[in-house]
XYZ file of N, CA and C in Angstrom:
621
model
N 0.854 -1.201 0.000
C 0.000 0.000 0.000
C 0.883 1.242 0.000
N 0.617 2.167 -0.909
C 1.442 3.357 -1.035
C 1.137 4.340 0.078
N 2.184 4.833 0.718
C 1.995 5.818 1.779
C 1.591 7.144 1.171
N 0.594 7.772 1.712
C 0.204 9.096 1.244
C 0.576 10.125 2.277
N 1.000 11.285 1.806
C 1.395 12.360 2.719
C 0.373 13.475 2.723
N -0.753 13.260 2.073
C -1.719 14.341 1.961
C -2.311 14.719 3.306
N -2.642 13.738 4.122
C -3.332 14.014 5.379
C -2.682 13.244 6.517
N -1.390 13.369 6.638
C -0.693 12.684 7.722
C -0.834 13.498 8.990
N -1.892 13.226 9.747
C -2.169 14.008 10.945
C -1.645 13.334 12.182
N -1.680 14.042 13.328
C -1.172 13.474 14.571
C -1.849 12.176 14.954
N -3.137 12.026 14.575
C -3.858 10.834 14.963
C -3.295 9.586 14.288
N -2.485 9.782 13.229
C -1.922 8.629 12.536
C -0.552 8.260 13.070
N -0.082 8.962 14.103
C 1.283 8.785 14.594
C 1.603 7.365 15.039
N 0.734 6.665 15.822
C 1.120 5.344 16.327
C 1.516 4.367 15.237
N 0.758 4.306 14.139
C 1.084 3.361 13.082
C 1.569 4.023 11.820
N 2.022 5.256 11.949
C 2.380 6.029 10.762
C 3.772 5.666 10.269
N 3.886 5.456 8.958
C 5.178 5.157 8.343
C 5.631 6.359 7.531
N 6.818 6.870 7.776
C 7.285 8.035 7.016
C 7.298 7.737 5.525
N 6.884 8.688 4.692
C 6.915 8.464 3.246
C 8.354 8.425 2.755
N 8.552 7.774 1.643
C 9.877 7.804 1.026
C 10.051 9.134 0.305
N 11.289 9.451 0.016
C 11.571 10.692 -0.699
C 10.923 10.670 -2.082
N 10.932 9.498 -2.735
C 10.318 9.378 -4.054
C 8.820 9.661 -3.989
N 8.153 9.186 -2.926
C 6.719 9.441 -2.776
C 6.450 10.923 -2.569
N 7.300 11.581 -1.805
C 7.129 13.018 -1.580
C 7.251 13.765 -2.898
N 8.260 13.427 -3.692
C 8.460 14.095 -4.978
C 7.266 13.858 -5.891
N 6.813 12.609 -5.964
C 5.709 12.269 -6.860
C 4.428 13.007 -6.482
N 4.140 13.087 -5.190
C 2.868 13.642 -4.746
C 2.881 15.161 -4.619
N 4.046 15.751 -4.410
C 4.071 17.163 -4.037
C 4.919 18.067 -4.919
N 5.590 17.532 -5.932
C 6.490 18.374 -6.717
C 5.743 19.489 -7.445
N 4.548 19.196 -7.962
C 3.800 20.227 -8.685
C 3.405 21.370 -7.751
N 2.976 21.029 -6.536
C 2.577 22.062 -5.576
C 3.784 22.913 -5.164
N 4.910 22.267 -4.904
C 6.111 23.012 -4.506
C 6.559 23.930 -5.638
N 6.529 23.426 -6.870
C 6.938 24.249 -8.010
C 6.012 25.450 -8.174
N 4.727 25.232 -8.002
C 3.778 26.340 -8.138
C 4.075 27.436 -7.123
N 4.277 27.051 -5.858
C 4.599 28.042 -4.836
C 5.937 28.709 -5.146
N 6.907 27.923 -5.600
C 8.215 28.491 -5.941
C 8.089 29.530 -7.042
N 7.227 29.257 -8.016
C 7.045 30.220 -9.108
C 6.384 31.493 -8.607
N 5.395 31.350 -7.732
C 4.736 32.536 -7.174
C 5.746 33.410 -6.430
N 6.662 32.770 -5.723
C 7.621 33.514 -4.912
C 8.720 34.146 -5.754
N 9.183 33.441 -6.781
C 10.325 33.937 -7.549
C 9.924 34.732 -8.781
N 8.787 34.386 -9.372
C 8.297 35.149 -10.512
C 8.865 34.752 -11.857
N 9.694 33.723 -11.929
C 10.193 33.290 -13.233
C 10.538 31.804 -13.186
N 10.545 31.196 -14.365
C 10.699 29.745 -14.460
C 12.062 29.285 -13.953
N 13.131 29.964 -14.359
C 14.476 29.518 -13.992
C 14.659 29.494 -12.477
N 14.322 30.604 -11.806
C 14.491 30.658 -10.353
C 13.544 29.695 -9.646
N 12.336 29.514 -10.215
C 11.391 28.570 -9.609
C 11.935 27.147 -9.679
N 12.553 26.789 -10.800
C 13.141 25.452 -10.921
C 14.292 25.275 -9.930
N 15.137 26.302 -9.819
C 16.244 26.214 -8.863
C 15.731 26.078 -7.431
N 14.707 26.882 -7.106
C 14.159 26.829 -5.758
C 13.538 25.466 -5.480
N 12.816 24.922 -6.458
C 12.213 23.599 -6.288
C 13.284 22.541 -6.044
N 14.357 22.603 -6.804
C 15.457 21.663 -6.593
C 15.999 21.789 -5.171
N 16.226 23.026 -4.734
C 16.780 23.245 -3.398
C 15.838 22.759 -2.304
N 14.538 22.952 -2.526
C 13.553 22.503 -1.537
C 13.623 20.989 -1.373
N 13.689 20.251 -2.475
C 13.709 18.799 -2.356
C 15.046 18.280 -1.842
N 16.103 19.051 -2.021
C 17.350 18.705 -1.343
C 17.161 18.827 0.164
N 16.520 19.923 0.591
C 16.251 20.105 2.022
C 15.339 18.991 2.541
N 14.324 18.624 1.758
C 13.443 17.525 2.152
C 14.244 16.230 2.266
N 15.111 15.975 1.298
C 15.939 14.765 1.298
C 16.754 14.671 2.582
N 17.267 15.814 3.031
C 18.108 15.827 4.225
C 17.301 15.808 5.519
N 16.042 16.250 5.454
C 15.276 16.462 6.683
C 14.134 15.482 6.885
N 13.850 14.636 5.906
C 12.659 13.791 5.980
C 12.667 12.900 7.215
N 13.836 12.458 7.633
C 13.905 11.567 8.798
C 13.534 12.288 10.088
N 13.527 13.623 10.066
C 13.192 14.386 11.273
C 11.722 14.796 11.301
N 10.988 14.528 10.206
C 9.594 14.973 10.131
C 8.744 14.255 11.164
N 7.945 15.029 11.887
C 6.987 14.482 12.846
C 5.595 14.554 12.234
N 4.789 13.509 12.384
C 3.454 13.521 11.772
C 2.690 14.794 12.100
N 2.124 15.367 11.083
C 1.378 16.612 11.206
C 0.831 16.952 9.836
N 0.728 18.227 9.529
C 0.268 18.641 8.210
C 1.461 18.658 7.270
N 1.554 17.665 6.411
C 2.738 17.531 5.568
C 2.849 18.687 4.586
N 1.723 19.113 4.019
C 1.773 20.227 3.079
C 2.230 21.499 3.776
N 1.824 21.671 5.038
C 2.299 22.822 5.793
C 3.801 22.776 6.002
N 4.316 21.562 6.234
C 5.764 21.384 6.395
C 6.492 21.763 5.112
N 5.944 21.349 3.959
C 6.554 21.699 2.677
C 6.446 23.189 2.393
N 5.309 23.789 2.746
C 5.178 25.247 2.609
C 6.285 25.941 3.392
N 6.484 25.475 4.609
C 7.479 26.110 5.480
C 8.886 25.974 4.894
N 9.212 24.779 4.412
C 10.536 24.579 3.823
C 10.708 25.449 2.583
N 9.701 25.452 1.705
C 9.803 26.225 0.464
C 9.995 27.707 0.754
N 9.186 28.232 1.671
C 9.275 29.656 1.981
C 10.593 29.994 2.659
N 11.029 29.144 3.571
C 12.290 29.413 4.268
C 13.487 29.350 3.326
N 13.476 28.377 2.411
C 14.576 28.297 1.448
C 14.581 29.539 0.557
N 13.395 29.972 0.127
C 13.300 31.190 -0.682
C 13.869 32.390 0.064
N 13.449 32.574 1.312
C 13.926 33.721 2.085
C 15.431 33.620 2.338
N 15.913 32.412 2.606
C 17.356 32.227 2.791
C 18.124 32.626 1.535
N 17.615 32.193 0.383
C 18.297 32.503 -0.876
C 18.285 34.000 -1.147
N 17.168 34.643 -0.846
C 17.081 36.077 -1.078
C 18.023 36.833 -0.155
N 18.141 36.367 1.071
C 18.979 37.080 2.037
C 20.462 36.825 1.793
N 20.805 35.623 1.438
C 22.216 35.291 1.260
C 22.696 35.554 -0.158
N 21.760 35.569 -1.116
C 22.104 35.781 -2.517
C 23.114 34.752 -3.023
N 22.924 33.534 -2.612
C 23.801 32.488 -3.126
C 23.052 31.178 -3.157
N 23.545 30.271 -3.918
C 22.903 28.991 -4.117
C 23.165 28.042 -2.971
N 22.182 27.186 -2.619
C 22.412 26.099 -1.670
C 23.136 24.980 -2.414
N 24.181 24.475 -1.820
C 24.983 23.461 -2.493
C 24.297 22.090 -2.448
N 24.615 21.272 -3.452
C 23.994 19.956 -3.605
C 24.950 18.823 -3.248
N 26.031 19.115 -2.546
C 27.097 18.137 -2.351
C 26.618 16.837 -1.707
N 25.642 16.922 -0.781
C 25.243 15.726 -0.036
C 24.239 14.868 -0.793
N 23.856 15.297 -1.999
C 22.845 14.564 -2.755
C 23.522 13.664 -3.777
N 23.196 12.401 -3.760
C 23.809 11.472 -4.701
C 23.286 11.719 -6.106
N 24.046 11.280 -7.112
C 23.614 11.434 -8.497
C 22.314 10.690 -8.746
N 22.165 9.515 -8.129
C 20.951 8.726 -8.322
C 19.737 9.460 -7.784
N 19.883 10.072 -6.606
C 18.763 10.813 -6.027
C 18.480 12.066 -6.830
N 19.531 12.738 -7.276
C 19.347 13.958 -8.063
C 18.588 13.667 -9.344
N 18.790 12.474 -9.901
C 18.112 12.114 -11.139
C 16.621 11.966 -10.938
N 16.180 11.772 -9.685
C 14.753 11.595 -9.421
C 14.078 12.889 -8.977
N 14.814 13.993 -8.998
C 14.205 15.274 -8.673
C 13.195 15.631 -9.748
N 12.234 16.546 -9.439
C 11.236 16.925 -10.442
C 11.908 17.367 -11.732
N 11.392 16.912 -12.836
C 12.004 17.215 -14.124
C 11.866 18.685 -14.471
N 12.907 19.223 -15.110
C 12.836 20.588 -15.619
C 12.106 20.622 -16.953
N 11.885 19.455 -17.552
C 11.333 19.412 -18.899
C 9.814 19.467 -18.867
N 9.297 20.539 -18.317
C 7.848 20.731 -18.293
C 7.431 21.339 -19.624
N 6.266 20.910 -20.114
C 5.791 21.518 -21.343
C 5.375 22.953 -21.050
N 5.493 23.841 -22.041
C 5.070 25.231 -21.823
C 3.618 25.334 -21.383
N 2.770 24.443 -21.927
C 1.356 24.505 -21.571
C 1.141 24.189 -20.097
N 1.826 23.146 -19.600
C 1.678 22.772 -18.194
C 2.214 23.870 -17.295
N 3.387 24.394 -17.631
C 3.973 25.466 -16.830
C 3.045 26.667 -16.776
N 2.488 27.053 -17.909
C 1.608 28.221 -17.964
C 0.363 27.999 -17.116
N -0.283 26.851 -17.296
C -1.537 26.596 -16.593
C -1.335 26.521 -15.084
N -0.211 25.937 -14.652
C 0.000 25.731 -13.224
C 0.459 26.989 -12.504
N 1.132 27.875 -13.209
C 1.832 28.939 -12.495
C 1.466 30.341 -12.911
N 0.839 30.513 -14.067
C 0.748 31.847 -14.646
C -0.142 32.777 -13.838
N 0.418 33.930 -13.557
C -0.354 35.049 -13.048
C -0.321 36.132 -14.111
N -1.297 37.001 -14.082
C -1.265 38.152 -14.963
C 0.090 38.856 -14.825
N 0.651 39.302 -15.947
C 1.991 39.905 -15.927
C 2.080 41.087 -14.980
N 1.057 41.930 -14.971
C 1.059 43.085 -14.071
C 1.091 42.640 -12.612
N 0.293 41.629 -12.292
C 0.228 41.141 -10.914
C 1.567 40.534 -10.507
N 2.166 39.737 -11.404
C 3.452 39.122 -11.069
C 4.536 40.177 -10.871
N 4.540 41.215 -11.717
C 5.533 42.283 -11.551
C 5.324 43.008 -10.234
N 4.069 43.227 -9.878
C 3.783 43.899 -8.608
C 4.230 43.034 -7.430
N 4.002 41.729 -7.519
C 4.476 40.824 -6.465
C 6.000 40.844 -6.369
N 6.657 40.821 -7.531
C 8.120 40.804 -7.543
C 8.703 42.063 -6.911
N 7.952 43.164 -6.973
C 8.444 44.427 -6.424
C 8.347 44.480 -4.902
N 7.561 43.579 -4.303
C 7.450 43.553 -2.846
C 8.744 43.026 -2.233
N 8.992 43.403 -0.996
C 10.127 42.821 -0.282
C 9.867 41.326 -0.110
N 10.917 40.504 0.008
C 10.709 39.056 0.145
C 9.776 38.686 1.296
N 9.893 39.371 2.435
C 9.039 39.049 3.582
C 7.580 39.336 3.279
N 7.300 40.490 2.673
C 5.923 40.835 2.330
C 5.394 39.882 1.260
N 6.230 39.599 0.259
C 5.809 38.738 -0.844
C 5.447 37.349 -0.332
N 6.264 36.802 0.548
C 5.989 35.464 1.075
C 4.661 35.435 1.814
N 4.402 36.438 2.643
C 3.159 36.466 3.415
C 1.944 36.593 2.505
N 2.028 37.482 1.508
C 0.896 37.697 0.601
C 0.649 36.462 -0.258
N 1.702 35.865 -0.787
C 1.541 34.678 -1.631
C 0.920 33.532 -0.839
N 1.428 33.290 0.362
C 0.896 32.188 1.167
C -0.572 32.404 1.509
N -0.943 33.637 1.827
C -2.318 33.914 2.246
C -3.265 34.051 1.059
N -2.931 34.933 0.121
C -3.876 35.306 -0.927
C -3.838 34.399 -2.148
N -2.751 33.678 -2.366
C -2.665 32.803 -3.533
C -2.734 31.336 -3.133
N -1.993 30.973 -2.079
C -2.024 29.580 -1.620
C -3.207 29.297 -0.704
N -3.853 30.336 -0.183
C -5.064 30.142 0.607
C -4.858 29.776 2.054
N -3.671 30.035 2.609
C -3.426 29.737 4.018
C -4.079 30.796 4.900
N -4.503 30.388 6.082
C -5.034 31.340 7.057
C -3.886 32.130 7.664
N -4.214 33.224 8.364
C -3.178 34.007 9.031
C -2.398 33.134 10.015
N -3.129 32.289 10.727
C -2.476 31.414 11.702
C -1.513 30.442 11.009
N -1.925 29.903 9.869
C -1.057 28.982 9.125
C 0.158 29.700 8.555
N -0.041 30.933 8.095
C 1.097 31.719 7.596
C 2.088 31.972 8.727
N 1.560 32.315 9.906
C 2.433 32.560 11.062
C 3.249 31.315 11.395
N 2.595 30.150 11.369
C 3.307 28.903 11.667
C 4.334 28.584 10.589
N 3.980 28.842 9.334
C 4.890 28.554 8.228
C 6.137 29.425 8.281
N 5.939 30.715 8.574
C 7.062 31.652 8.578
C 7.757 31.732 9.926
N 7.135 31.152 10.963
C 7.737 31.206 12.290
C 7.743 32.593 12.886
N 6.668 33.340 12.638
C 6.567 34.707 13.155
C 5.242 34.869 13.888
N 5.100 35.985 14.603
C 3.890 36.227 15.374
C 2.723 36.574 14.455
N 1.515 36.298 14.961
C 0.311 36.558 14.185
C 0.200 38.037 13.836
N 0.541 38.904 14.789
C 0.478 40.337 14.522
C 1.419 40.756 13.404
N 2.576 40.118 13.333
C 3.527 40.421 12.258
C 2.968 39.983 10.915
N 2.293 38.832 10.899
C 1.657 38.362 9.668
C 0.623 39.371 9.197
N -0.230 39.809 10.111
C -1.272 40.771 9.741
C -0.649 42.043 9.176
N 0.417 42.514 9.813
C 1.075 43.739 9.363
C 1.677 43.560 7.973
N 2.369 42.446 7.760
C 3.013 42.229 6.457
C 1.992 42.086 5.342
N 0.909 41.363 5.622
C -0.113 41.185 4.592
C -0.804 42.509 4.305
N -1.113 43.269 5.345
C -1.765 44.564 5.152
C -0.885 45.490 4.318
N 0.389 45.581 4.678
C 1.290 46.479 3.957
C 1.571 45.959 2.551
N 1.685 44.644 2.418
C 1.898 44.076 1.093
C 0.721 44.324 0.172
N -0.485 44.130 0.687
C -1.678 44.385 -0.121
C -1.773 45.859 -0.503
N -1.433 46.742 0.419
C -1.480 48.177 0.125
C -0.531 48.518 -1.017
N 0.669 47.941 -0.980
C 1.631 48.198 -2.048
C 1.161 47.609 -3.373
N 0.511 46.452 -3.318
C -0.032 45.861 -4.540
C -1.133 46.734 -5.124
N -2.021 47.219 -4.260
C -3.092 48.088 -4.757
C -2.517 49.331 -5.418
N -1.486 49.895 -4.805
C -0.864 51.091 -5.378
C -0.216 50.774 -6.724
N 0.463 49.631 -6.789
C 1.140 49.254 -8.032
C 0.150 48.942 -9.145
N -1.038 48.480 -8.767
C -2.035 48.082 -9.764
C -3.143 49.109 -9.923
N -2.918 50.309 -9.396
C -3.964 51.340 -9.446
C -4.349 51.674 -10.880
N -3.382 51.560 -11.798
C -3.672 51.902 -13.195
C -4.667 50.937 -13.827
N -4.880 49.795 -13.172
C -5.827 48.819 -13.714
C -7.240 49.013 -13.192
N -7.404 49.936 -12.269
C -8.740 50.159 -11.710
C -9.673 50.632 -12.818
N -10.874 50.107 -12.858
C -11.798 50.534 -13.917
C -12.117 52.013 -13.793
N -12.181 52.674 -14.934
C -12.522 54.099 -14.936
C -13.952 54.269 -14.456
N -14.212 55.350 -13.725
C -15.581 55.564 -13.253
C -16.551 55.676 -14.418
N -17.650 55.028 -14.267
C -18.651 55.065 -15.337
C -19.338 56.417 -15.340
N -19.485 57.003 -16.513
C -20.146 58.312 -16.565
C -21.596 58.204 -16.120
N -22.031 59.262 -15.482
C -23.429 59.298 -15.065
C -24.320 59.269 -16.299
N -25.365 58.459 -16.262
C -26.257 58.421 -17.428
C -26.940 59.767 -17.630
N -26.997 60.161 -18.883
C -27.632 61.439 -19.217
C -29.125 61.202 -19.373
N -29.874 61.885 -18.547
C -31.327 61.760 -18.620
C -31.851 62.741 -19.662
N -32.457 62.236 -20.696
C -32.941 63.159 -21.734
C -34.016 64.084 -21.176
N -33.945 65.341 -21.630
C -34.943 66.326 -21.209
C -36.206 66.089 -22.014
N -37.246 65.829 -21.313
C -38.512 65.581 -22.007
C -39.232 66.909 -22.243
N -39.455 67.159 -23.499
C -40.159 68.396 -23.842
C -41.664 68.121 -23.905
N -42.383 69.005 -23.280
C -43.848 68.881 -23.359
C -44.303 69.329 -24.742
N -45.169 68.568 -25.359
C -45.617 68.945 -26.717
C -46.333 70.290 -26.689
N -46.074 71.041 -27.742
C -46.741 72.342 -27.874
C -48.181 72.097 -28.332
N -49.107 72.440 -27.516
C -50.530 72.285 -27.858
C -51.144 73.675 -27.927
N -51.570 74.019 -29.115
C -52.162 75.346 -29.288
C -53.618 75.339 -28.820
N -53.940 76.418 -28.165
C -55.329 76.571 -27.750
C -56.177 76.776 -29.004
N -57.237 76.004 -29.106
C -58.076 76.187 -30.305
C -58.676 77.589 -30.339
N -58.810 78.107 -31.546
C -59.373 79.452 -31.712
C -60.833 79.430 -31.294
N -61.263 80.558 -30.832
C -62.647 80.677 -30.365
C -63.595 80.323 -31.489
N -64.593 79.556 -31.174
C -65.626 79.207 -32.124
C -65.310 77.989 -32.961
N -64.094 77.326 -32.697
C -63.767 76.140 -33.507
C -64.124 74.851 -32.810
N -64.484 74.909 -31.533
C -64.822 73.694 -30.802
C -66.313 73.460 -30.926
């Protein structure tokens, strides 16, 4: 029976078997890539980030405690992204064997699949890219990935109030950046002036 990581909750802990790395890649690579693309804004960086995330998973899977597996992957993906942005350097792959590296998610995605899974409107993606990494991560997790404020706080390891502040400020900056897309105010409808018909008084003696 294939182990699934979709709903590995605490209640499954007594008889729970950790998934293999191959199962994690098979079940979750598309989701990780999608989040990576939202965070980085381009295919090349998203592929690099996805590779780095699964390297981190490869090294950390033995430490995973039963819980929300997707939340764990969200946390790893976001943390690796923030680490890369802060350090501006690549995570090394030295500890990953060639055999394991060969089983990483393929870079050979068709353009159609990549577009459908990841595409945001160009204006929206540019506006997201302009946000600071901390703001971008909070907004993407909440408004695109659909996490609650509490889940975002757990994923980023920050206080709930900080999450609220980052999302509020990030959304404000997005609204400002996208203000040019706001629909123009509709003109007030012109009410035609109704003219009363000219009715001449009949001449005396004609009625």
